[in-house]
Coordinates of C-alpha atoms and ligand atoms in Angstrom, one line a residue:
M120 CA -60.1 -74.1 15.2
L121 CA -63.0 -73.4 12.9
A122 CA -62.6 -74.9 9.5
I123 CA -62.5 -71.5 6.5
T124 CA -64.9 -71.4 4.5
R125 CA -65.7 -69.6 1.1
S126 CA -67.9 -67.2 2.7
D127 CA -65.2 -66.1 5.1
V128 CA -62.6 -65.3 2.1
L129 CA -65.4 -63.9 0.0
G130 CA -66.4 -61.5 3.3
Q131 CA -63.1 -60.4 3.4
L132 CA -62.7 -59.9 -0.3
K133 CA -65.2 -57.3 0.0
Q134 CA -62.5 -54.9 1.4
V135 CA -60.9 -55.3 -2.1
K136 CA -62.0 -52.6 -4.5
G137 CA -62.2 -53.5 -8.3
P138 CA -59.7 -52.2 -11.2
D139 CA -61.6 -49.2 -11.0
F140 CA -62.5 -48.6 -8.2
T141 CA -66.5 -49.0 -8.7
D142 CA -67.2 -51.4 -6.2
D143 CA -65.9 -54.6 -4.4
I144 CA -64.2 -57.8 -6.9
V145 CA -66.9 -60.2 -4.8
S146 CA -69.8 -57.7 -6.0
L147 CA -68.4 -56.9 -9.4
G148 CA -68.1 -60.8 -9.7
L149 CA -64.4 -61.1 -10.5
V150 CA -63.9 -63.6 -7.9
S151 CA -63.4 -67.5 -9.5
E152 CA -64.1 -70.5 -7.7
I153 CA -62.3 -70.6 -4.0
S154 CA -60.3 -73.5 -3.2
I155 CA -59.5 -74.5 0.4
V156 CA -57.0 -77.4 0.7
D157 CA -55.0 -77.6 3.7
G158 CA -55.2 -73.4 5.0
K159 CA -54.2 -73.1 1.3
V160 CA -56.8 -70.5 -0.1
F161 CA -56.4 -70.4 -3.9
F162 CA -58.6 -68.5 -6.8
S163 CA -58.3 -65.9 -9.3
I164 CA -59.5 -62.6 -10.3
T165 CA -60.7 -61.8 -13.4
V166 CA -59.2 -58.2 -14.8
P167 CA -59.6 -56.8 -18.2
T168 CA -57.2 -58.2 -21.0
G169 CA -53.8 -56.2 -21.0
R170 CA -53.8 -54.8 -17.4
A171 CA -52.5 -57.7 -14.9
E172 CA -49.6 -55.8 -14.6
E173 CA -51.1 -52.7 -13.5
L174 CA -52.9 -55.1 -11.7
E175 CA -50.6 -55.9 -9.9
L176 CA -51.3 -54.6 -5.9
L177 CA -55.1 -55.3 -6.3
R178 CA -53.4 -59.1 -6.6
Q179 CA -51.4 -58.6 -3.6
T180 CA -54.0 -57.0 -2.0
A181 CA -56.2 -59.3 -2.1
E182 CA -53.7 -61.6 -1.4
K183 CA -53.0 -60.4 2.0
V184 CA -56.4 -59.9 3.2
V185 CA -57.0 -63.9 2.8
T186 CA -53.9 -64.9 4.6
A187 CA -54.9 -62.4 7.6
I188 CA -58.2 -64.7 8.1
D189 CA -57.6 -67.0 11.2
G190 CA -56.4 -70.5 10.2
V191 CA -55.2 -69.1 6.5
N192 CA -51.8 -70.4 6.1
S193 CA -51.7 -69.0 2.6
A194 CA -53.3 -67.5 -0.2
V195 CA -52.5 -67.7 -4.3
V196 CA -53.9 -65.7 -6.3
T197 CA -53.8 -65.2 -9.6
L198 CA -54.9 -62.4 -12.2
T199 CA -56.6 -64.4 -15.3
A200 CA -57.8 -62.3 -18.4
E201 CA -61.6 -61.4 -19.4
R202 CA -62.1 -62.4 -22.6
K203 CA -64.2 -60.0 -25.0
H204 CA -65.0 -60.9 -28.3
G205 CA -68.5 -62.2 -29.7
T206 CA -71.8 -61.8 -28.9
E207 CA -71.7 -65.3 -26.8
E208 CA -69.0 -64.1 -25.1
K209 CA -70.8 -60.6 -23.8
S210 CA -73.4 -62.9 -23.1
M211 CA -71.6 -64.7 -20.8
F212 CA -70.1 -62.2 -19.1
S213 CA -73.5 -60.4 -18.7
L214 CA -74.7 -63.6 -17.1
R215 CA -72.0 -63.3 -14.8
S216 CA -72.9 -59.6 -13.9
A217 CA -76.3 -61.3 -12.9
A218 CA -74.8 -63.8 -10.9
H219 CA -72.9 -61.5 -8.9
K220 CA -75.2 -60.6 -7.3
Q221 CA -75.7 -64.2 -5.7
L222 CA -72.1 -64.3 -5.0
R223 CA -72.1 -66.9 -7.9
I224 CA -68.4 -67.9 -8.9
A225 CA -66.7 -67.7 -12.3
P226 CA -66.9 -71.3 -13.9
R227 CA -63.0 -72.8 -14.8
R228 CA -62.3 -72.0 -18.2
P229 CA -62.2 -74.7 -20.8
I230 CA -59.0 -74.3 -23.3
E231 CA -60.9 -74.0 -26.5
G232 CA -61.0 -76.9 -29.2
V233 CA -59.5 -78.8 -26.5
K234 CA -62.6 -81.8 -25.7
Y235 CA -60.8 -83.7 -22.7
I236 CA -58.2 -82.6 -19.8
I237 CA -56.8 -85.4 -17.7
T238 CA -53.9 -85.5 -15.6
V239 CA -51.2 -88.1 -14.1
A240 CA -50.5 -88.2 -11.0
S241 CA -48.5 -89.5 -8.3
G242 CA -47.5 -88.7 -4.7
K243 CA -43.7 -88.9 -5.0
G244 CA -41.3 -88.8 -7.6
G245 CA -39.5 -91.8 -9.3
V246 CA -42.7 -93.9 -9.9
G247 CA -42.7 -94.0 -13.6
K248 CA -45.6 -90.5 -13.9
S249 CA -43.9 -89.2 -16.4
T250 CA -43.3 -92.7 -18.3
T251 CA -46.6 -94.3 -17.7
A252 CA -48.1 -90.3 -19.2
I253 CA -46.2 -90.9 -22.3
N254 CA -46.9 -94.2 -23.1
L255 CA -50.4 -93.4 -22.5
A256 CA -50.3 -90.8 -24.6
L257 CA -49.5 -92.6 -27.5
A258 CA -51.7 -95.6 -26.6
L259 CA -54.3 -93.0 -27.0
K260 CA -53.2 -91.6 -30.3
E261 CA -53.2 -95.2 -31.5
S262 CA -56.9 -95.4 -31.0
G263 CA -57.0 -92.8 -33.6
L264 CA -57.5 -89.7 -30.6
T265 CA -56.1 -86.5 -31.1
I266 CA -53.6 -86.0 -28.6
G267 CA -51.3 -83.6 -26.6
L268 CA -48.9 -84.3 -23.7
L269 CA -48.2 -80.6 -21.4
D270 CA -45.4 -81.9 -19.2
A271 CA -46.4 -80.0 -15.9
D272 CA -43.3 -80.4 -14.3
I273 CA -41.6 -76.7 -13.8
Y274 CA -39.1 -78.0 -11.8
G275 CA -37.7 -81.3 -13.3
P276 CA -39.4 -81.0 -17.1
S277 CA -38.6 -85.1 -18.4
L278 CA -40.3 -84.8 -21.4
P279 CA -37.5 -83.7 -23.8
R280 CA -35.5 -86.5 -22.8
L281 CA -38.4 -89.7 -23.0
V282 CA -39.7 -88.0 -26.8
G283 CA -35.6 -87.2 -27.7
I284 CA -36.5 -83.7 -28.6
H285 CA -34.5 -80.7 -27.5
R286 CA -35.9 -77.9 -29.9
R287 CA -37.8 -74.5 -28.9
P288 CA -41.2 -74.2 -29.9
E289 CA -42.2 -71.5 -32.5
S290 CA -44.6 -68.4 -31.7
H291 CA -47.0 -67.1 -33.7
D292 CA -48.9 -63.7 -32.3
K293 CA -47.8 -64.5 -28.9
K294 CA -49.1 -68.1 -28.8
L295 CA -46.3 -70.8 -29.0
E296 CA -46.5 -73.8 -31.8
P297 CA -46.1 -77.1 -29.4
L298 CA -43.4 -79.5 -31.0
E299 CA -44.7 -82.6 -32.8
Q300 CA -42.8 -86.3 -32.2
Y301 CA -44.2 -89.2 -32.7
G302 CA -48.1 -87.7 -33.7
L303 CA -48.4 -86.1 -30.4
K304 CA -48.3 -82.2 -29.5
L305 CA -46.1 -81.4 -27.0
I306 CA -44.8 -79.0 -24.6
S307 CA -42.3 -79.2 -21.6
M308 CA -40.2 -76.3 -20.0
G309 CA -37.9 -78.3 -20.3
F310 CA -37.8 -77.5 -25.0
L311 CA -38.4 -72.9 -23.3
V312 CA -35.3 -73.1 -20.9
D313 CA -32.2 -74.2 -21.0
E314 CA -31.7 -77.3 -19.2
E315 CA -28.3 -76.2 -17.9
T316 CA -29.6 -73.0 -16.5
P317 CA -31.0 -73.4 -12.9
M318 CA -34.2 -72.0 -12.7
V319 CA -34.9 -70.2 -9.3
W320 CA -39.0 -70.4 -9.7
R321 CA -41.1 -69.0 -7.5
G322 CA -44.8 -69.8 -6.3
P323 CA -47.0 -67.6 -8.3
M324 CA -44.2 -68.7 -11.1
V325 CA -44.9 -72.1 -11.2
M326 CA -48.6 -71.0 -11.8
G327 CA -48.3 -68.5 -14.2
A328 CA -45.9 -71.3 -16.4
I329 CA -48.8 -73.7 -16.0
T330 CA -51.0 -71.3 -16.9
Q331 CA -49.1 -70.3 -20.1
M332 CA -48.7 -73.8 -20.8
L333 CA -52.3 -74.3 -20.6
R334 CA -53.9 -71.0 -22.5
D335 CA -50.6 -69.6 -24.5
V336 CA -50.6 -73.3 -26.7
L337 CA -52.2 -73.7 -29.7
W338 CA -53.2 -77.0 -28.7
A339 CA -56.5 -77.0 -30.8
P340 CA -58.0 -79.4 -32.3
L341 CA -57.0 -82.0 -29.3
D342 CA -59.5 -85.0 -28.2
V343 CA -57.7 -85.2 -25.1
L344 CA -55.2 -83.3 -23.2
V345 CA -52.6 -85.4 -21.0
V346 CA -51.3 -83.4 -18.5
D347 CA -48.0 -85.3 -16.6
M348 CA -48.1 -83.4 -13.2
P349 CA -45.0 -82.7 -11.0
P350 CA -45.1 -85.1 -8.2
G351 CA -46.5 -84.6 -4.8
T352 CA -49.8 -82.4 -4.4
G353 CA -48.3 -78.8 -4.4
D354 CA -49.5 -75.8 -5.8
A355 CA -49.2 -76.3 -9.1
H356 CA -52.4 -79.5 -8.6
L357 CA -54.4 -76.6 -7.6
T358 CA -54.0 -74.2 -10.0
L359 CA -55.0 -76.7 -12.6
A360 CA -57.9 -78.0 -10.9
Q361 CA -59.0 -74.6 -10.6
Q362 CA -58.2 -73.1 -13.7
V363 CA -59.7 -75.7 -16.3
P364 CA -62.1 -78.3 -16.2
L365 CA -60.4 -81.3 -15.5
S366 CA -62.3 -84.8 -16.8
G367 CA -60.3 -87.0 -14.4
S368 CA -56.6 -88.0 -13.0
V369 CA -55.3 -90.7 -13.6
I370 CA -52.6 -92.4 -10.5
I371 CA -49.8 -93.6 -10.4
S372 CA -48.4 -95.7 -7.8
T373 CA -46.0 -98.1 -7.4
P374 CA -46.8 -101.2 -4.8
Q375 CA -44.3 -100.0 -1.9
D376 CA -46.3 -98.6 1.1
L377 CA -44.6 -95.3 1.1
A378 CA -45.5 -94.7 -2.7
L379 CA -49.4 -96.2 -1.6
A380 CA -49.3 -93.3 1.3
D381 CA -48.4 -90.5 -1.1
A382 CA -50.6 -92.2 -3.8
R383 CA -53.5 -91.3 -1.2
K384 CA -52.9 -87.9 -0.4
G385 CA -52.5 -87.1 -4.3
I386 CA -56.3 -89.0 -4.2
E387 CA -57.9 -87.2 -1.5
M388 CA -56.9 -84.1 -2.9
F389 CA -58.2 -84.1 -5.9
M390 CA -61.3 -85.6 -4.6
K391 CA -61.6 -82.5 -2.2
V392 CA -61.0 -80.3 -5.0
G393 CA -63.8 -81.8 -7.4
V394 CA -61.7 -83.8 -10.0
P395 CA -62.9 -87.7 -10.9
I396 CA -60.1 -90.0 -10.4
L397 CA -60.2 -92.0 -13.5
G398 CA -58.3 -95.1 -11.6
I399 CA -54.6 -96.2 -10.1
I400 CA -52.2 -97.8 -12.0
E401 CA -49.5 -99.8 -10.5
N402 CA -46.3 -99.2 -12.0
M403 CA -43.3 -101.4 -11.4
S404 CA -45.8 -104.1 -10.0
Y405 CA -43.4 -107.4 -10.3
F406 CA -40.6 -108.0 -12.5
I407 CA -40.1 -110.9 -14.6
A408 CA -36.2 -112.0 -15.0
P409 CA -35.2 -111.9 -18.8
D410 CA -33.1 -114.9 -18.5
T411 CA -35.0 -117.8 -17.1
G412 CA -38.9 -115.9 -17.1
R413 CA -39.2 -116.1 -13.4
R414 CA -41.5 -113.7 -11.8
Y415 CA -40.2 -111.9 -8.2
D416 CA -43.3 -109.7 -6.8
I417 CA -40.1 -107.8 -5.1
F418 CA -42.1 -104.6 -4.5
G419 CA -45.4 -106.2 -2.7
H420 CA -47.2 -106.9 -5.8
G421 CA -51.0 -106.2 -5.7
S422 CA -51.2 -103.3 -2.5
V423 CA -52.2 -100.9 -5.1
R424 CA -55.3 -102.8 -6.6
L425 CA -56.2 -103.4 -2.7
E426 CA -56.0 -99.7 -2.3
A427 CA -58.4 -98.8 -5.2
K428 CA -61.0 -101.3 -3.8
K429 CA -60.8 -99.6 -0.6
R430 CA -61.3 -96.0 -1.6
K431 CA -63.5 -97.4 -4.4
V432 CA -61.3 -96.3 -7.4
A433 CA -60.9 -97.9 -10.1
F434 CA -58.0 -100.0 -10.3
L435 CA -56.3 -99.3 -14.1
G436 CA -53.5 -102.3 -14.5
E437 CA -50.5 -103.6 -13.7
V438 CA -47.1 -102.3 -15.4
P439 CA -44.4 -104.7 -15.0
L440 CA -41.0 -103.7 -13.6
D441 CA -38.8 -104.2 -16.7
P442 CA -35.3 -102.8 -17.6
Q443 CA -36.2 -102.1 -21.6
I444 CA -38.7 -99.5 -20.4
R445 CA -36.0 -97.5 -18.8
A446 CA -33.7 -98.5 -21.8
A447 CA -36.5 -97.2 -24.4
S448 CA -37.1 -93.7 -22.2
D449 CA -33.2 -93.6 -22.3
E450 CA -33.3 -93.6 -26.1
G451 CA -36.3 -91.2 -26.1
R452 CA -38.4 -93.7 -28.3
P453 CA -40.9 -95.0 -25.3
I454 CA -41.4 -98.4 -25.0
I455 CA -45.0 -98.7 -27.0
L456 CA -43.3 -97.4 -29.6
A457 CA -39.9 -100.3 -29.1
K458 CA -41.5 -102.8 -28.5
P459 CA -45.2 -102.6 -29.9
Y460 CA -45.9 -106.4 -30.2
G461 CA -44.7 -106.6 -26.2
L462 CA -46.7 -107.0 -23.2
H463 CA -45.8 -103.4 -21.6
A464 CA -47.7 -102.0 -24.9
K465 CA -50.6 -104.1 -24.4
R466 CA -50.9 -103.0 -20.8
Y467 CA -50.4 -99.4 -21.6
R468 CA -52.9 -100.0 -24.3
D469 CA -55.3 -101.7 -22.4
I470 CA -55.7 -99.2 -19.8
A471 CA -55.7 -96.7 -22.5
Q472 CA -59.1 -98.6 -23.6
V473 CA -60.8 -97.6 -20.1
I474 CA -59.3 -94.4 -20.0
I475 CA -61.9 -93.5 -23.4
K476 CA -64.9 -95.0 -22.1
K477 CA -63.9 -93.3 -18.7
L478 CA -64.2 -89.9 -20.7
E479 CA -67.1 -90.9 -22.7
E480 CA -68.9 -91.5 -19.8
S481 CA -67.4 -88.4 -18.0
P482 CA -69.5 -86.0 -15.8
I483 CA -66.9 -82.7 -16.9
P484 CA -65.6 -82.7 -20.8
N485 CA -63.7 -80.2 -21.4
H486 CA -65.8 -79.1 -24.4
A487 CA -68.6 -76.7 -25.0
K488 CA -72.3 -77.9 -25.2
G489 CA -72.5 -78.8 -28.9
D490 CA -69.6 -80.5 -29.6
K491 CA -68.9 -83.8 -30.8
V492 CA -67.5 -85.6 -27.8
L493 CA -65.2 -88.9 -28.9
E494 CA -66.7 -90.9 -31.4
N495 CA -66.5 -94.9 -31.8
V496 CA -62.8 -95.0 -30.9
S497 CA -63.3 -97.7 -28.5
G498 CA -61.7 -101.3 -28.9
Q499 CA -60.2 -99.6 -32.1
Y500 CA -56.4 -99.7 -32.5
N501 CA -54.7 -98.3 -35.7
N502 CA -51.9 -100.5 -36.3
P503 CA -49.2 -99.5 -33.4
S504 CA -46.5 -98.1 -35.1
T505 CA -43.2 -98.8 -34.9
Ligands
ADP173 P1 -41.7 -90.1 -12.3 O1 -42.0 -89.5 -13.5 O2 -42.5 -90.4 -11.5 O3 -40.4 -89.5 -11.6 P2 -40.2 -91.9 -14.4 O4 -41.4 -92.0 -15.5 O5 -39.1 -90.4 -15.0 O6 -40.7 -91.3 -12.9 O7 -39.8 -92.6 -14.2 C1 -38.6 -92.7 -13.0 C2 -37.0 -94.1 -13.7 O8 -37.9 -95.2 -14.0 C3 -37.0 -94.1 -15.2 O9 -35.8 -94.0 -15.6 C4 -37.7 -94.9 -15.8 O10 -37.3 -95.2 -17.0 C5 -37.9 -96.0 -15.2 N1 -39.4 -96.9 -15.3 C6 -40.3 -96.3 -15.2 N2 -41.5 -97.1 -14.9 C7 -40.9 -98.6 -15.1 C8 -41.1 -99.4 -14.7 N3 -42.4 -100.3 -15.2 N4 -40.0 -100.4 -15.5 C9 -38.8 -100.0 -15.6 N5 -38.4 -98.5 -15.0 C10 -39.6 -98.0 -15.1

C-alpha cells in the first residue's frame, strides 16, 4: 500500500466547502499543518471565532472525506478559532490568504507570553514521568525562571496529589487562572473535575481539553511551560505537537527493556512530527540501600544511556530509585523541596541546567520575534527553598 501524503489529504479536502460556501477549505487557506502518523491523520481547520459549534458539520465532513482515503485508519480534525485583532494579526491573516494559493499551511500558533513549551513524555506509565516533570519544573524555577506545569494526562491526572492541592481554579473573562503552588503555575484536569467522578472521555474531548488547558489558561508571562504528557504515544501528543511550536521533549525511561522499547516509540513519534528531543533520563536507575549504602543495579542500570547513544539523542542523566521520592510525592512535597540538599535534588538541578542550555540553542522557541529569550540563567541558582 502506498504511503498517504499531505497532498492526498489536501486533494480530498478540496471537496469540503468553507464556512460560507464561497470556496473550498483548502483554497481558503483554512487547513493547518497536516500530520500523518501510522495511518492517522491530524489537522485543524481555522473558523471564525464563535462559530465552532455551528460548523461542527464542516468538521465532521472533513473527517469523513479524509477517512475515506485508502490507507487512512482515522482522521482527527479540530476547529480552531481565527484570531482577529490588531493590525499585525490582520497582516498575518492576509499573508496567509495570499499563501493559500500555493497551498501553504498555517503555522502552529504560539501561546502569547510563553517563551518555551517543552513536554515530558514516556512510552509507558509508572516510569516516574510525572515525578520527574514536577521536580524538573521546580529545578527550572530555582534557576530564576517563571515556570508553568500543565498536566496533560486527562485520564489519570497526578498533579493534585504531587503538589498536595485540590482547589478549583478561578476563572476571569472565560479564562482560567492557573493555581499556584511552590512558585509554579499549575493546571490539571484533576483540579477541574471531581476525582471521584469517573469521566468517560472520547478522543475529540481529550483534544479539546488539552487545547483549552493550553489556550484558555492565563499562563503569561512564562519562561517555560512544562507539559507532563499522558503515557504512550496517543492522540494527545499529536494534538499538542500540531497546535503549538514545541521547543523539545524530554523522554523518561526506566532501564528495563520494555520501558526502553516504549521510549523508543515515543522518540520516533516526536521526531516524526518534528519535535526536537532534548534528551532521555534514566529513572529508577539503580538502588542504594539506605542501611548499608550498597548499590544495586536492579533494573539493568545504563541501558538508557546506551540507547540514547544509539539514537544520537542526548542522555540527560540518571535518577536512582529511592523510597524517599515516593514518600515525598505522596506527601505532596516533591523531593527537590523535601530534601533540597540530597542527591536527587542535585540530579534534577543538573538536568534542568542542560535543558536550559538546550533551550537557549533551541531552533523552535515558542516566542515571537524580538522577544527576549532566556537570559543569563545557566549556572545560576537561587538558594533552594526548603
Ligand atoms: P508516571 O507519571 O510515569 O506514571 P509517576 O511519576 O506517577 O509515574 O511515578 C510512579 C510511582 O513511582 C510513584 O509512586 C512515584 O512516587 C514513584 N517514583 C517515581 N520515580 C521514582 C524514583 N526515582 N524512586 C522511587 N520511586 C519513584
